C-alpha cells in the first residue's frame, strides 16, 4: 500500500521590529525580542530540515520587505506561501485544508516551541495512521503542533486563543464532533523571559531552570506515566511546589531493605528520606504522616480532593520474587466515571511497581513517545509499570489498561463492598508481570526500579484516608 504524502507546515511571522515576541519585548526590549524571534525561527527550520519524506511549507504572516522569508524558505528546501486571513484558528484550519486537498496528511507547527524536532514531527505523522488529528499540547494550556488527516474546521472555531483554555476547548470540540485524536507528550514554548533562559539552558544541555511537568497526560509514558494519576509523569505546565514532607535520615538501599520501612519509627516522626513526594500541578497534594498501627508505625495518607504519591527509587534495579504488605482505607472515592475511564481514575489504595523493561520490546509507537517523554522530562521514566489497586467496582484479579497509557497496567487485587479492615496482600511479581506485559516482554521478568504508594481523590472529590504497612520483599535464594 502506498504511504500517504506528508505535508509539514511551519507557521511563522516575518521578523519585524516591534511586531514579534511582544511579551518578551515588554521585558527585554524590541530589539532583543526580534533577535530571539530570529533565533527560534532558525532553530525550527533546522529541525524541519532533518525530517525526510515530507513536503515542507513556510507559511508567513506580516510584512516581508525584500521577500527575505521567500529566500529563507528556499535555502531550507521549503515552499513559501502567505498565511490566509482570519484569526489563528481560521488560518490554521485553512492551511491544513489546502494541504489535505492535495492528498495525504498535514502537520502544522509554530516556530516558538524548541522541543519540536524531527522525532516529534515523525511521531505526529505516525499517529495520523490511526487518528483523525494529533496535537502537541504545551504546558501553558495551548498546543505547538497540530496534524490532521481529514478536514475538521469546527475544531478551531470559537477557541479563546492565547489563553490557558485553548487545549481544553479544543478537546471539547473534538469530542463534540466525534473525532479521534492523539496527544503527544506535552511540550513547552518560549513566550516570557524565563522561557528564553530555559531554552538557552536546554540548548546547552544544562538542567532547565523550569521545574518538570506533572500532568496526567504524560504520566502515561513512564514514571510519569505510572504516576500520571500520581503525579509521577506528566500540561506540561511547570509543576507546583510540593508541600514539604518531613523526612528523616536516609536508609541505604540494599537487598535486605529495598524500601525503608515505617514500623520502627516513632509516630509523628519524619518519613525516611528515600521516600519522595511527587505532585501534580494545579492539584492539591495529599497529606502524609506516620501514625500508630497494628504491629508498629504505619504510613497514613489523607486525601481531600487531592492527589500525590510517595516514590522510592532504587539505586540498583531490584530482583524480587514476591511482595507482601498490608493496607487499609476508611472510604472509597466519590467517582464520576466508570473504572477504566479518566473520570473514574480515583483510588483509595494504589501501589505501583516500575520495571526496567527493555525499550526495544515496546511497540514502535509507544517507543517513540517514550523516548520523547524521557528526553523532555525524565530519562528514568519506566517503559512498564504495574499498579495494584483495591476497588469495589470490579472483581479481584481484574486487569485494566490505564486510561492514560498502555505503559501502565492496573490490577485490582482487592474488591470489597465495605472499606475499613486491614487487608494483607501478597503477590507473585513474576506472575503478575507476565499477565500484564508478558506477551510483549517474552520470557523472564525485568528487575524493579522503584515503587510508589498513593491515594487520589482529585477526579471526583471526597475524603479518604489510606494506611500502608512496611513492604516485605522475598528475594531470590
CSV table of C-alpha atoms in Angstrom, one decimal:
chain,number,residue,atom,x,y,z
A,1,UNK,CA,0.0,0.0,0.0
A,2,UNK,CA,1.3,3.5,-0.9
A,3,UNK,CA,2.1,5.7,2.0
A,4,UNK,CA,0.1,8.9,2.2
A,5,UNK,CA,2.0,12.0,1.2
A,6,UNK,CA,3.2,14.2,4.2
A,7,UNK,CA,2.9,18.0,4.2
A,8,UNK,CA,4.7,19.8,7.0
A,9,UNK,CA,3.7,23.5,7.5
A,10,UNK,CA,5.7,26.0,9.6
A,11,UNK,CA,3.7,29.0,10.7
A,12,UNK,CA,5.9,32.0,11.2
A,13,UNK,CA,5.7,35.7,11.4
A,14,UNK,CA,8.0,37.9,9.3
A,15,UNK,CA,10.7,39.4,11.6
A,16,UNK,CA,9.6,43.0,12.1
A,17,UNK,CA,10.8,45.2,14.9
A,18,UNK,CA,8.1,45.8,17.5
A,19,UNK,CA,5.7,43.2,16.0
A,20,UNK,CA,7.2,39.9,17.2
A,21,UNK,CA,7.5,38.4,20.7
A,22,UNK,CA,5.7,41.3,22.2
A,23,UNK,CA,5.6,39.8,25.7
A,24,UNK,CA,9.4,39.3,25.6
A,25,UNK,CA,9.8,42.8,24.2
A,26,UNK,CA,8.0,44.3,27.2
A,27,UNK,CA,10.7,42.8,29.4
A,28,UNK,CA,13.8,42.7,27.2
A,29,UNK,CA,13.1,45.4,24.6
A,30,UNK,CA,12.0,45.1,21.0
A,31,UNK,CA,15.5,44.6,19.5
A,32,UNK,CA,16.3,41.7,21.8
A,33,UNK,CA,12.8,40.2,21.1
A,34,UNK,CA,13.4,40.4,17.4
A,35,UNK,CA,16.8,38.7,17.8
A,36,UNK,CA,15.1,35.9,19.8
A,37,UNK,CA,12.4,35.5,17.2
A,38,UNK,CA,15.0,35.1,14.5
A,39,UNK,CA,17.0,32.5,16.6
A,40,UNK,CA,13.8,30.5,17.3
A,41,UNK,CA,12.9,30.6,13.6
A,42,UNK,CA,16.3,29.3,12.7
A,43,UNK,CA,16.1,26.6,15.3
A,44,UNK,CA,12.7,25.4,13.9
A,45,UNK,CA,13.8,25.4,10.3
A,46,UNK,CA,16.9,23.4,11.2
A,47,UNK,CA,14.7,20.8,12.9
A,48,UNK,CA,12.4,20.7,9.8
A,49,UNK,CA,15.4,20.1,7.6
A,50,UNK,CA,16.1,16.9,9.5
A,51,UNK,CA,12.7,15.4,8.5
A,52,UNK,CA,12.8,13.2,5.4
A,53,UNK,CA,9.9,12.3,3.2
A,54,UNK,CA,7.9,15.5,3.7
A,55,UNK,CA,6.9,18.4,1.6
A,56,UNK,CA,7.8,21.4,3.8
A,57,UNK,CA,6.0,24.8,3.7
A,58,UNK,CA,6.9,28.1,5.3
A,59,UNK,CA,3.6,29.9,5.9
A,60,UNK,CA,4.3,33.5,6.7
A,61,UNK,CA,2.3,36.4,8.1
A,62,UNK,CA,3.4,40.0,8.4
A,63,UNK,CA,5.3,42.4,6.2
A,64,UNK,CA,8.2,40.8,4.4
A,65,UNK,CA,10.3,43.6,2.7
A,66,UNK,CA,12.6,42.2,0.1
A,67,UNK,CA,10.9,38.8,0.2
A,68,UNK,CA,13.5,37.6,2.7
A,69,UNK,CA,11.2,34.9,4.0
A,70,UNK,CA,10.8,33.5,0.5
A,71,UNK,CA,14.6,33.3,0.2
A,72,UNK,CA,14.8,31.7,3.6
A,73,UNK,CA,12.3,29.1,2.6
A,74,UNK,CA,14.2,28.2,-0.5
A,75,UNK,CA,17.5,27.9,1.4
A,76,UNK,CA,15.9,25.2,3.6
A,77,UNK,CA,14.3,23.4,0.7
A,78,UNK,CA,10.8,24.6,1.6
A,79,UNK,CA,8.0,26.1,-0.3
A,80,UNK,CA,6.7,29.5,0.6
A,81,UNK,CA,3.1,30.7,1.0
A,82,UNK,CA,1.4,33.6,2.8
A,83,UNK,CA,-0.9,32.8,5.7
A,84,UNK,CA,-4.6,33.1,4.9
A,85,UNK,CA,-6.7,35.8,6.5
A,86,UNK,CA,-8.6,35.5,9.8
A,87,UNK,CA,-7.8,34.7,13.4
A,88,UNK,CA,-5.3,32.0,14.3
A,89,UNK,CA,-7.9,29.2,14.2
A,90,UNK,CA,-9.2,30.2,10.8
A,91,UNK,CA,-5.6,30.5,9.5
A,92,UNK,CA,-4.6,27.0,10.8
A,93,UNK,CA,-7.8,25.4,9.5
A,94,UNK,CA,-7.4,26.9,6.0
A,95,UNK,CA,-3.7,26.0,5.9
A,96,UNK,CA,-4.4,22.4,6.8
A,97,UNK,CA,-7.4,22.1,4.4
A,98,UNK,CA,-5.3,23.4,1.5
A,99,UNK,CA,-2.7,20.7,2.0
A,100,UNK,CA,-5.2,17.9,2.7
A,101,UNK,CA,-6.8,18.7,-0.6
A,102,UNK,CA,-3.6,17.8,-2.3
A,103,UNK,CA,-3.9,14.3,-0.7
A,104,UNK,CA,-2.2,12.7,2.3
A,105,UNK,CA,-1.7,14.1,5.8
A,106,UNK,CA,-0.6,17.5,7.1
A,107,UNK,CA,1.2,18.6,10.3
A,108,UNK,CA,1.4,22.3,11.3
A,109,UNK,CA,3.9,23.7,13.8
A,110,UNK,CA,4.8,27.1,15.2
A,111,UNK,CA,8.4,28.4,15.5
A,112,UNK,CA,8.5,29.1,19.2
A,113,UNK,CA,8.4,25.5,20.6
A,114,UNK,CA,12.0,24.3,20.8
A,115,UNK,CA,11.3,20.7,21.8
A,116,UNK,CA,9.7,20.0,18.4
A,117,UNK,CA,12.3,18.2,16.5
A,118,UNK,CA,12.4,15.6,13.7
A,119,UNK,CA,11.5,12.8,16.2
A,120,UNK,CA,8.4,14.7,17.4
A,121,UNK,CA,7.3,15.5,13.9
A,122,UNK,CA,7.7,11.9,12.7
A,123,UNK,CA,5.7,10.7,15.8
A,124,UNK,CA,2.9,13.2,14.8
A,125,UNK,CA,2.7,11.8,11.2
A,126,UNK,CA,2.8,8.2,12.5
A,127,UNK,CA,-0.1,9.0,14.9
A,128,UNK,CA,-2.2,10.1,11.9
A,129,UNK,CA,-2.2,6.5,10.7
A,130,UNK,CA,-4.7,5.8,13.4
A,131,UNK,CA,-6.3,9.1,14.4
A,132,UNK,CA,-8.1,12.0,12.7
A,133,UNK,CA,-6.0,14.6,14.4
A,134,UNK,CA,-2.9,14.8,16.5
A,135,UNK,CA,-1.8,17.6,18.9
A,136,UNK,CA,1.4,18.5,20.8
A,137,UNK,CA,0.0,20.2,23.9
A,138,UNK,CA,2.1,22.9,25.6
A,139,UNK,CA,2.5,23.5,29.3
A,140,UNK,CA,0.7,26.8,29.1
A,141,UNK,CA,-2.5,25.2,28.0
A,142,UNK,CA,-2.2,25.6,24.3
A,143,UNK,CA,-0.5,23.5,21.7
A,144,UNK,CA,2.5,23.9,19.5
A,145,UNK,CA,1.7,21.2,16.9
A,146,UNK,CA,-1.5,20.1,15.2
A,147,UNK,CA,-1.8,17.5,12.5
A,148,UNK,CA,-4.8,16.2,10.5
A,149,UNK,CA,-5.8,13.5,8.0
A,150,UNK,CA,-9.2,15.0,7.5
A,151,UNK,CA,-10.7,18.5,7.3
A,152,UNK,CA,-12.1,19.5,10.7
A,153,UNK,CA,-12.6,23.3,10.7
A,154,UNK,CA,-15.1,23.2,13.6
A,155,UNK,CA,-12.3,22.2,15.9
A,156,UNK,CA,-10.7,25.6,15.5
A,157,UNK,CA,-13.9,27.8,15.8
A,158,UNK,CA,-14.6,29.9,18.9
A,159,UNK,CA,-11.4,29.0,20.7
A,160,UNK,CA,-10.1,31.6,23.1
A,161,UNK,CA,-6.6,31.8,21.5
A,162,UNK,CA,-3.6,32.9,23.6
A,163,UNK,CA,-5.3,31.7,26.8
A,164,UNK,CA,-4.8,28.7,29.1
A,165,UNK,CA,-8.1,27.2,27.8
A,166,UNK,CA,-7.0,26.5,24.3
A,167,UNK,CA,-6.3,22.8,24.5
A,168,UNK,CA,-9.3,22.1,26.8
A,169,UNK,CA,-11.6,23.9,24.5
A,170,UNK,CA,-10.1,22.1,21.5
A,171,UNK,CA,-10.8,18.7,23.3
A,172,UNK,CA,-14.4,19.7,23.8
A,173,UNK,CA,-14.8,20.4,20.1
A,174,UNK,CA,-13.1,17.2,19.1
A,175,UNK,CA,-15.4,15.2,21.3
A,176,UNK,CA,-18.5,17.0,20.1
A,177,UNK,CA,-17.5,16.3,16.5
A,178,UNK,CA,-17.0,12.6,17.1
A,179,UNK,CA,-13.3,12.9,16.0
A,180,UNK,CA,-10.5,10.7,17.2
A,181,UNK,CA,-7.3,12.4,18.3
A,182,UNK,CA,-3.9,11.7,19.8
A,183,UNK,CA,-1.9,13.8,22.1
A,184,UNK,CA,1.9,13.7,22.1
A,185,UNK,CA,3.9,14.3,25.3
A,186,UNK,CA,3.4,17.9,26.4
A,187,UNK,CA,5.9,20.5,25.1
A,188,UNK,CA,6.9,23.9,26.2
A,189,UNK,CA,7.3,27.1,24.3
A,190,UNK,CA,9.0,30.5,24.6
A,191,UNK,CA,6.8,33.4,25.4
A,192,UNK,CA,8.3,35.1,28.5
A,193,UNK,CA,11.8,35.9,29.6
A,194,UNK,CA,12.1,32.8,31.9
A,195,UNK,CA,11.2,30.7,28.9
A,196,UNK,CA,14.1,32.1,26.9
A,197,UNK,CA,16.5,31.3,29.7
A,198,UNK,CA,15.1,27.9,29.8
A,199,UNK,CA,15.8,27.5,26.1
A,200,UNK,CA,19.4,28.6,26.5
A,201,UNK,CA,20.0,26.1,29.3
A,202,UNK,CA,18.2,23.4,27.4
A,203,UNK,CA,20.2,24.0,24.2
A,204,UNK,CA,23.4,24.0,26.2
A,205,UNK,CA,22.5,20.6,27.7
A,206,UNK,CA,22.1,22.0,31.2
A,207,UNK,CA,19.2,21.3,33.6
A,208,UNK,CA,16.3,23.5,32.7
A,209,UNK,CA,15.5,26.1,35.3
A,210,UNK,CA,11.8,25.4,34.9
A,211,UNK,CA,10.5,22.6,37.0
A,212,UNK,CA,9.5,19.3,35.4
A,213,UNK,CA,5.9,18.8,34.3
A,214,UNK,CA,3.4,17.0,36.3
A,215,UNK,CA,0.2,16.4,34.4
A,216,UNK,CA,-1.9,13.3,33.8
A,217,UNK,CA,-1.5,13.2,30.1
A,218,UNK,CA,2.2,12.5,30.2
A,219,UNK,CA,2.3,10.2,33.1
A,220,UNK,CA,1.3,7.6,30.7
A,221,UNK,CA,4.8,7.4,29.5
A,222,UNK,CA,6.8,6.1,32.3
A,223,UNK,CA,7.5,7.1,35.8
A,224,UNK,CA,5.4,10.0,34.8
A,225,UNK,CA,3.0,7.6,33.2
A,226,UNK,CA,3.0,5.4,36.2
A,227,UNK,CA,2.3,8.3,38.3
A,228,UNK,CA,0.1,10.3,36.0
A,229,UNK,CA,-2.7,9.8,38.4
A,230,UNK,CA,0.0,10.0,41.0
A,231,UNK,CA,1.9,12.9,39.7
A,232,UNK,CA,4.9,10.8,38.6
A,233,UNK,CA,4.8,11.7,35.0
A,234,UNK,CA,3.3,14.5,33.2
A,235,UNK,CA,0.4,20.0,30.6
A,236,UNK,CA,3.4,20.4,30.7
A,237,UNK,CA,3.0,23.3,32.9
A,238,UNK,CA,5.6,23.8,35.5
A,239,UNK,CA,4.9,21.7,38.5
A,240,UNK,CA,3.7,23.4,41.5
A,241,UNK,CA,5.9,23.3,44.6
A,242,UNK,CA,5.1,20.2,46.6
A,243,UNK,CA,4.1,20.6,50.2
A,244,UNK,CA,7.2,19.8,52.2
A,245,UNK,CA,7.3,16.3,53.6
A,246,UNK,CA,9.3,15.9,56.8
A,247,UNK,CA,12.0,13.3,56.1
A,248,UNK,CA,14.4,11.6,58.4
A,249,UNK,CA,17.9,10.2,57.7
A,250,UNK,CA,18.5,8.3,54.6
A,251,UNK,CA,18.3,4.5,54.7
A,252,UNK,CA,20.7,2.7,52.4
A,253,UNK,CA,19.1,0.9,49.5
A,254,UNK,CA,20.2,-2.8,49.8
A,255,UNK,CA,18.8,-6.2,49.2
A,256,UNK,CA,17.7,-6.7,52.7
A,257,UNK,CA,15.8,-3.4,52.9
A,258,UNK,CA,15.0,-2.1,49.4
A,259,UNK,CA,12.3,0.2,50.7
A,260,UNK,CA,12.9,1.8,54.1
A,261,UNK,CA,10.1,0.9,56.5
A,262,UNK,CA,7.9,2.8,58.9
A,263,UNK,CA,7.3,0.2,61.7
A,264,UNK,CA,10.3,1.0,63.9
A,265,UNK,CA,9.9,4.8,63.6
A,266,UNK,CA,8.1,6.9,66.2
A,267,UNK,CA,4.6,8.1,65.3
A,268,UNK,CA,4.8,11.7,64.1
A,269,UNK,CA,8.4,11.4,63.1
A,270,UNK,CA,9.9,12.2,59.8
A,271,UNK,CA,9.5,10.0,56.8
A,272,UNK,CA,12.6,8.1,55.6
A,273,UNK,CA,14.4,10.3,53.1
A,274,UNK,CA,14.3,7.7,50.4
A,275,UNK,CA,10.5,8.3,50.0
A,276,UNK,CA,9.9,11.4,47.9
A,277,UNK,CA,6.6,13.1,47.3
A,278,UNK,CA,5.5,13.6,43.7
A,279,UNK,CA,2.8,16.1,43.0
A,280,UNK,CA,0.6,17.3,40.1
A,281,UNK,CA,0.4,20.9,39.0
A,282,UNK,CA,-2.9,22.5,40.0
A,283,UNK,CA,-3.9,19.6,42.2
A,284,UNK,CA,-3.8,19.9,46.0
A,285,UNK,CA,-1.3,17.3,47.3
A,286,UNK,CA,-2.2,14.7,49.9
A,287,UNK,CA,-1.0,14.8,53.5
A,288,UNK,CA,1.4,12.1,54.6
A,289,UNK,CA,2.3,11.2,58.2
A,290,UNK,CA,3.4,8.3,60.4
A,291,UNK,CA,0.9,7.0,62.9
A,292,UNK,CA,0.4,4.1,65.2
A,293,UNK,CA,-0.9,0.9,63.7
A,294,UNK,CA,-1.1,-2.8,64.3
A,295,UNK,CA,2.4,-4.2,64.8
A,296,UNK,CA,4.1,-0.8,64.8
A,297,UNK,CA,4.1,2.6,63.0
A,298,UNK,CA,2.4,2.8,59.6
A,299,UNK,CA,2.1,5.4,56.8
A,300,UNK,CA,-1.2,7.4,56.7
A,301,UNK,CA,-2.2,9.3,53.5
A,302,UNK,CA,-5.1,11.8,53.8
A,303,UNK,CA,-6.7,12.7,50.5
A,304,UNK,CA,-9.3,15.5,50.3
A,305,UNK,CA,-10.0,16.2,46.6
A,306,UNK,CA,-6.2,15.8,46.2
A,307,UNK,CA,-3.6,13.6,44.7
A,308,UNK,CA,0.1,12.9,45.1
A,309,UNK,CA,2.3,9.9,45.7
A,310,UNK,CA,5.3,8.8,47.7
A,311,UNK,CA,8.0,7.3,45.4
A,312,UNK,CA,11.1,5.2,46.4
A,313,UNK,CA,13.5,4.7,43.5
A,314,UNK,CA,16.2,2.0,43.9
A,315,UNK,CA,19.9,2.8,43.5
A,316,UNK,CA,20.2,-0.5,41.6
A,317,UNK,CA,17.4,-2.5,39.9
A,318,UNK,CA,15.9,-5.0,42.3
A,319,UNK,CA,15.1,-8.6,41.5
A,320,UNK,CA,12.4,-9.8,43.8
A,321,UNK,CA,10.1,-12.9,43.6
A,322,UNK,CA,7.2,-11.8,45.9
A,323,UNK,CA,5.9,-8.6,47.6
A,324,UNK,CA,3.7,-8.6,50.7
A,325,UNK,CA,2.2,-5.7,52.6
A,326,UNK,CA,-1.0,-4.6,54.4
A,327,UNK,CA,-3.2,-1.7,53.6
A,328,UNK,CA,-6.4,-0.2,54.7
A,329,UNK,CA,-8.9,2.6,53.8
A,330,UNK,CA,-11.8,4.2,55.6
A,331,UNK,CA,-13.8,5.1,52.4
A,332,UNK,CA,-14.0,4.6,48.6
A,333,UNK,CA,-13.6,7.7,46.5
A,334,UNK,CA,-16.7,9.5,45.1
A,335,UNK,CA,-16.0,8.9,41.4
A,336,UNK,CA,-17.8,10.4,38.4
A,337,UNK,CA,-16.8,7.8,35.8
A,338,UNK,CA,-16.5,4.1,35.4
A,339,UNK,CA,-13.5,2.0,36.2
A,340,UNK,CA,-11.0,2.3,33.4
A,341,UNK,CA,-12.2,5.9,32.4
A,342,UNK,CA,-10.3,9.0,33.2
A,343,UNK,CA,-13.2,10.5,35.1
A,344,UNK,CA,-13.2,7.3,37.2
A,345,UNK,CA,-9.5,7.2,37.8
A,346,UNK,CA,-9.6,7.8,41.6
A,347,UNK,CA,-8.5,5.0,44.0
A,348,UNK,CA,-8.2,4.9,47.8
A,349,UNK,CA,-5.3,2.5,47.6
A,350,UNK,CA,-2.6,2.3,45.0
A,351,UNK,CA,0.8,0.6,44.9
A,352,UNK,CA,3.0,1.0,41.8
A,353,UNK,CA,5.9,-1.2,40.7
A,354,UNK,CA,8.2,0.3,38.0
A,355,UNK,CA,10.0,-2.2,35.8
A,356,UNK,CA,13.3,-2.0,33.9
A,357,UNK,CA,11.5,-3.2,30.7
A,358,UNK,CA,13.8,-3.1,27.6
A,359,UNK,CA,12.8,-0.3,25.3
A,360,UNK,CA,13.4,-2.4,22.2
A,361,UNK,CA,10.5,-4.7,23.2
A,362,UNK,CA,8.0,-1.8,23.4
A,363,UNK,CA,5.7,-1.3,20.4
A,364,UNK,CA,7.1,1.2,17.9
A,365,UNK,CA,4.5,4.0,18.5
A,366,UNK,CA,4.9,3.8,22.3
A,367,UNK,CA,8.7,3.6,22.0
A,368,UNK,CA,8.8,6.8,20.0
A,369,UNK,CA,6.6,8.6,22.5
A,370,UNK,CA,8.5,7.2,25.5
A,371,UNK,CA,11.8,8.4,24.0
A,372,UNK,CA,10.3,11.9,23.6
A,373,UNK,CA,9.0,11.9,27.1
A,374,UNK,CA,12.3,10.8,28.5
A,375,UNK,CA,14.1,13.5,26.6
A,376,UNK,CA,11.7,16.2,27.6
A,377,UNK,CA,11.1,15.2,31.2
A,378,UNK,CA,13.0,12.4,32.9
A,379,UNK,CA,15.3,9.7,31.5
A,380,UNK,CA,14.2,7.4,34.2
A,381,UNK,CA,10.6,7.1,33.0
A,382,UNK,CA,9.8,3.3,33.0
A,383,UNK,CA,8.6,1.5,30.0
A,384,UNK,CA,6.3,-0.7,32.0
A,385,UNK,CA,4.5,-0.1,35.3
A,386,UNK,CA,2.1,-2.3,37.2
A,387,UNK,CA,-0.4,-0.6,39.5
A,388,UNK,CA,-2.1,-2.7,42.2
A,389,UNK,CA,-5.4,-1.2,43.5
A,390,UNK,CA,-8.2,-2.0,45.8
A,391,UNK,CA,-11.6,-1.1,44.5
A,392,UNK,CA,-15.2,-2.3,44.8
A,393,UNK,CA,-16.1,-1.7,41.2
A,394,UNK,CA,-14.5,-4.8,39.7
A,395,UNK,CA,-13.8,-8.4,40.9
A,396,UNK,CA,-10.4,-9.2,42.2
A,397,UNK,CA,-7.8,-10.1,39.6
A,398,UNK,CA,-9.4,-7.7,37.0
A,399,UNK,CA,-6.6,-6.3,34.8
A,400,UNK,CA,-7.2,-3.0,33.1
A,401,UNK,CA,-5.2,-0.7,30.9
A,402,UNK,CA,-4.7,2.8,32.4
A,403,UNK,CA,-7.0,5.3,30.7
A,404,UNK,CA,-3.9,7.4,30.2
A,405,UNK,CA,-1.4,5.0,28.7
A,406,UNK,CA,-0.9,1.3,27.9
A,407,UNK,CA,2.5,1.5,29.6
A,408,UNK,CA,0.6,1.3,32.9
A,409,UNK,CA,-1.5,-1.8,33.7
A,410,UNK,CA,-3.9,-1.6,36.6
A,411,UNK,CA,-4.6,-4.8,38.5
A,412,UNK,CA,-7.5,-4.9,41.0
A,413,UNK,CA,-6.2,-7.2,43.8
A,414,UNK,CA,-8.8,-6.5,46.4
A,415,UNK,CA,-12.5,-6.0,45.9
A,416,UNK,CA,-14.7,-5.4,48.9
A,417,UNK,CA,-18.1,-3.7,49.3
A,418,UNK,CA,-17.2,-2.1,52.6
A,419,UNK,CA,-13.9,-0.4,53.5
A,420,UNK,CA,-12.4,-0.5,57.0
A,421,UNK,CA,-10.4,-3.6,57.9
A,422,UNK,CA,-6.7,-4.1,57.3
A,423,UNK,CA,-6.1,-6.3,54.2
A,424,UNK,CA,-2.9,-8.3,53.8
A,425,UNK,CA,-1.7,-8.7,50.2
A,426,UNK,CA,1.0,-11.0,48.8
A,427,UNK,CA,1.8,-11.0,45.1
A,428,UNK,CA,3.9,-13.2,42.8
A,429,UNK,CA,5.6,-10.4,41.0
A,430,UNK,CA,6.7,-12.5,38.0
A,431,UNK,CA,3.2,-13.9,37.5
A,432,UNK,CA,1.6,-10.5,37.6
A,433,UNK,CA,4.2,-9.1,35.2
A,434,UNK,CA,3.7,-11.9,32.8
A,435,UNK,CA,0.0,-11.3,32.8
A,436,UNK,CA,0.4,-7.6,32.2
A,437,UNK,CA,3.4,-7.4,29.9
A,438,UNK,CA,4.5,-11.0,29.2
A,439,UNK,CA,3.4,-11.1,25.6
A,440,UNK,CA,5.4,-8.0,24.9
A,441,UNK,CA,8.4,-8.8,27.1
A,442,UNK,CA,8.8,-12.6,26.4
A,443,UNK,CA,10.4,-15.0,28.9
A,444,UNK,CA,11.7,-13.7,32.2
A,445,UNK,CA,10.9,-10.7,34.4
A,446,UNK,CA,12.8,-7.5,34.3
A,447,UNK,CA,14.1,-6.0,37.6
A,448,UNK,CA,12.2,-3.4,39.5
A,449,UNK,CA,13.5,0.2,39.5
A,450,UNK,CA,11.1,1.7,42.0
A,451,UNK,CA,7.8,1.6,43.9
A,452,UNK,CA,5.2,4.2,44.8
A,453,UNK,CA,2.4,4.4,47.4
A,454,UNK,CA,-0.6,6.6,46.5
A,455,UNK,CA,-4.2,7.6,47.1
A,456,UNK,CA,-6.1,10.1,45.0
A,457,UNK,CA,-9.5,11.8,45.0
A,458,UNK,CA,-8.9,14.7,42.6
A,459,UNK,CA,-11.3,13.5,39.9
A,460,UNK,CA,-14.4,13.1,42.0
A,461,UNK,CA,-13.6,14.8,45.3
A,462,UNK,CA,-14.4,13.3,48.6
A,463,UNK,CA,-12.4,12.5,51.6
A,464,UNK,CA,-10.4,9.3,52.0
A,465,UNK,CA,-7.7,8.1,54.4
A,466,UNK,CA,-5.3,5.3,53.5
A,467,UNK,CA,-2.8,3.4,55.6
A,468,UNK,CA,0.2,1.3,54.4
A,469,UNK,CA,2.4,-1.0,56.4
A,470,UNK,CA,6.1,-1.8,55.5
A,471,UNK,CA,6.7,-3.6,52.2
A,472,UNK,CA,8.1,-7.1,52.6
A,473,UNK,CA,10.1,-8.4,49.7
A,474,UNK,CA,11.0,-12.0,49.0
A,475,UNK,CA,14.3,-12.1,47.2
A,476,UNK,CA,15.9,-14.9,45.1
A,477,UNK,CA,17.7,-17.6,47.1
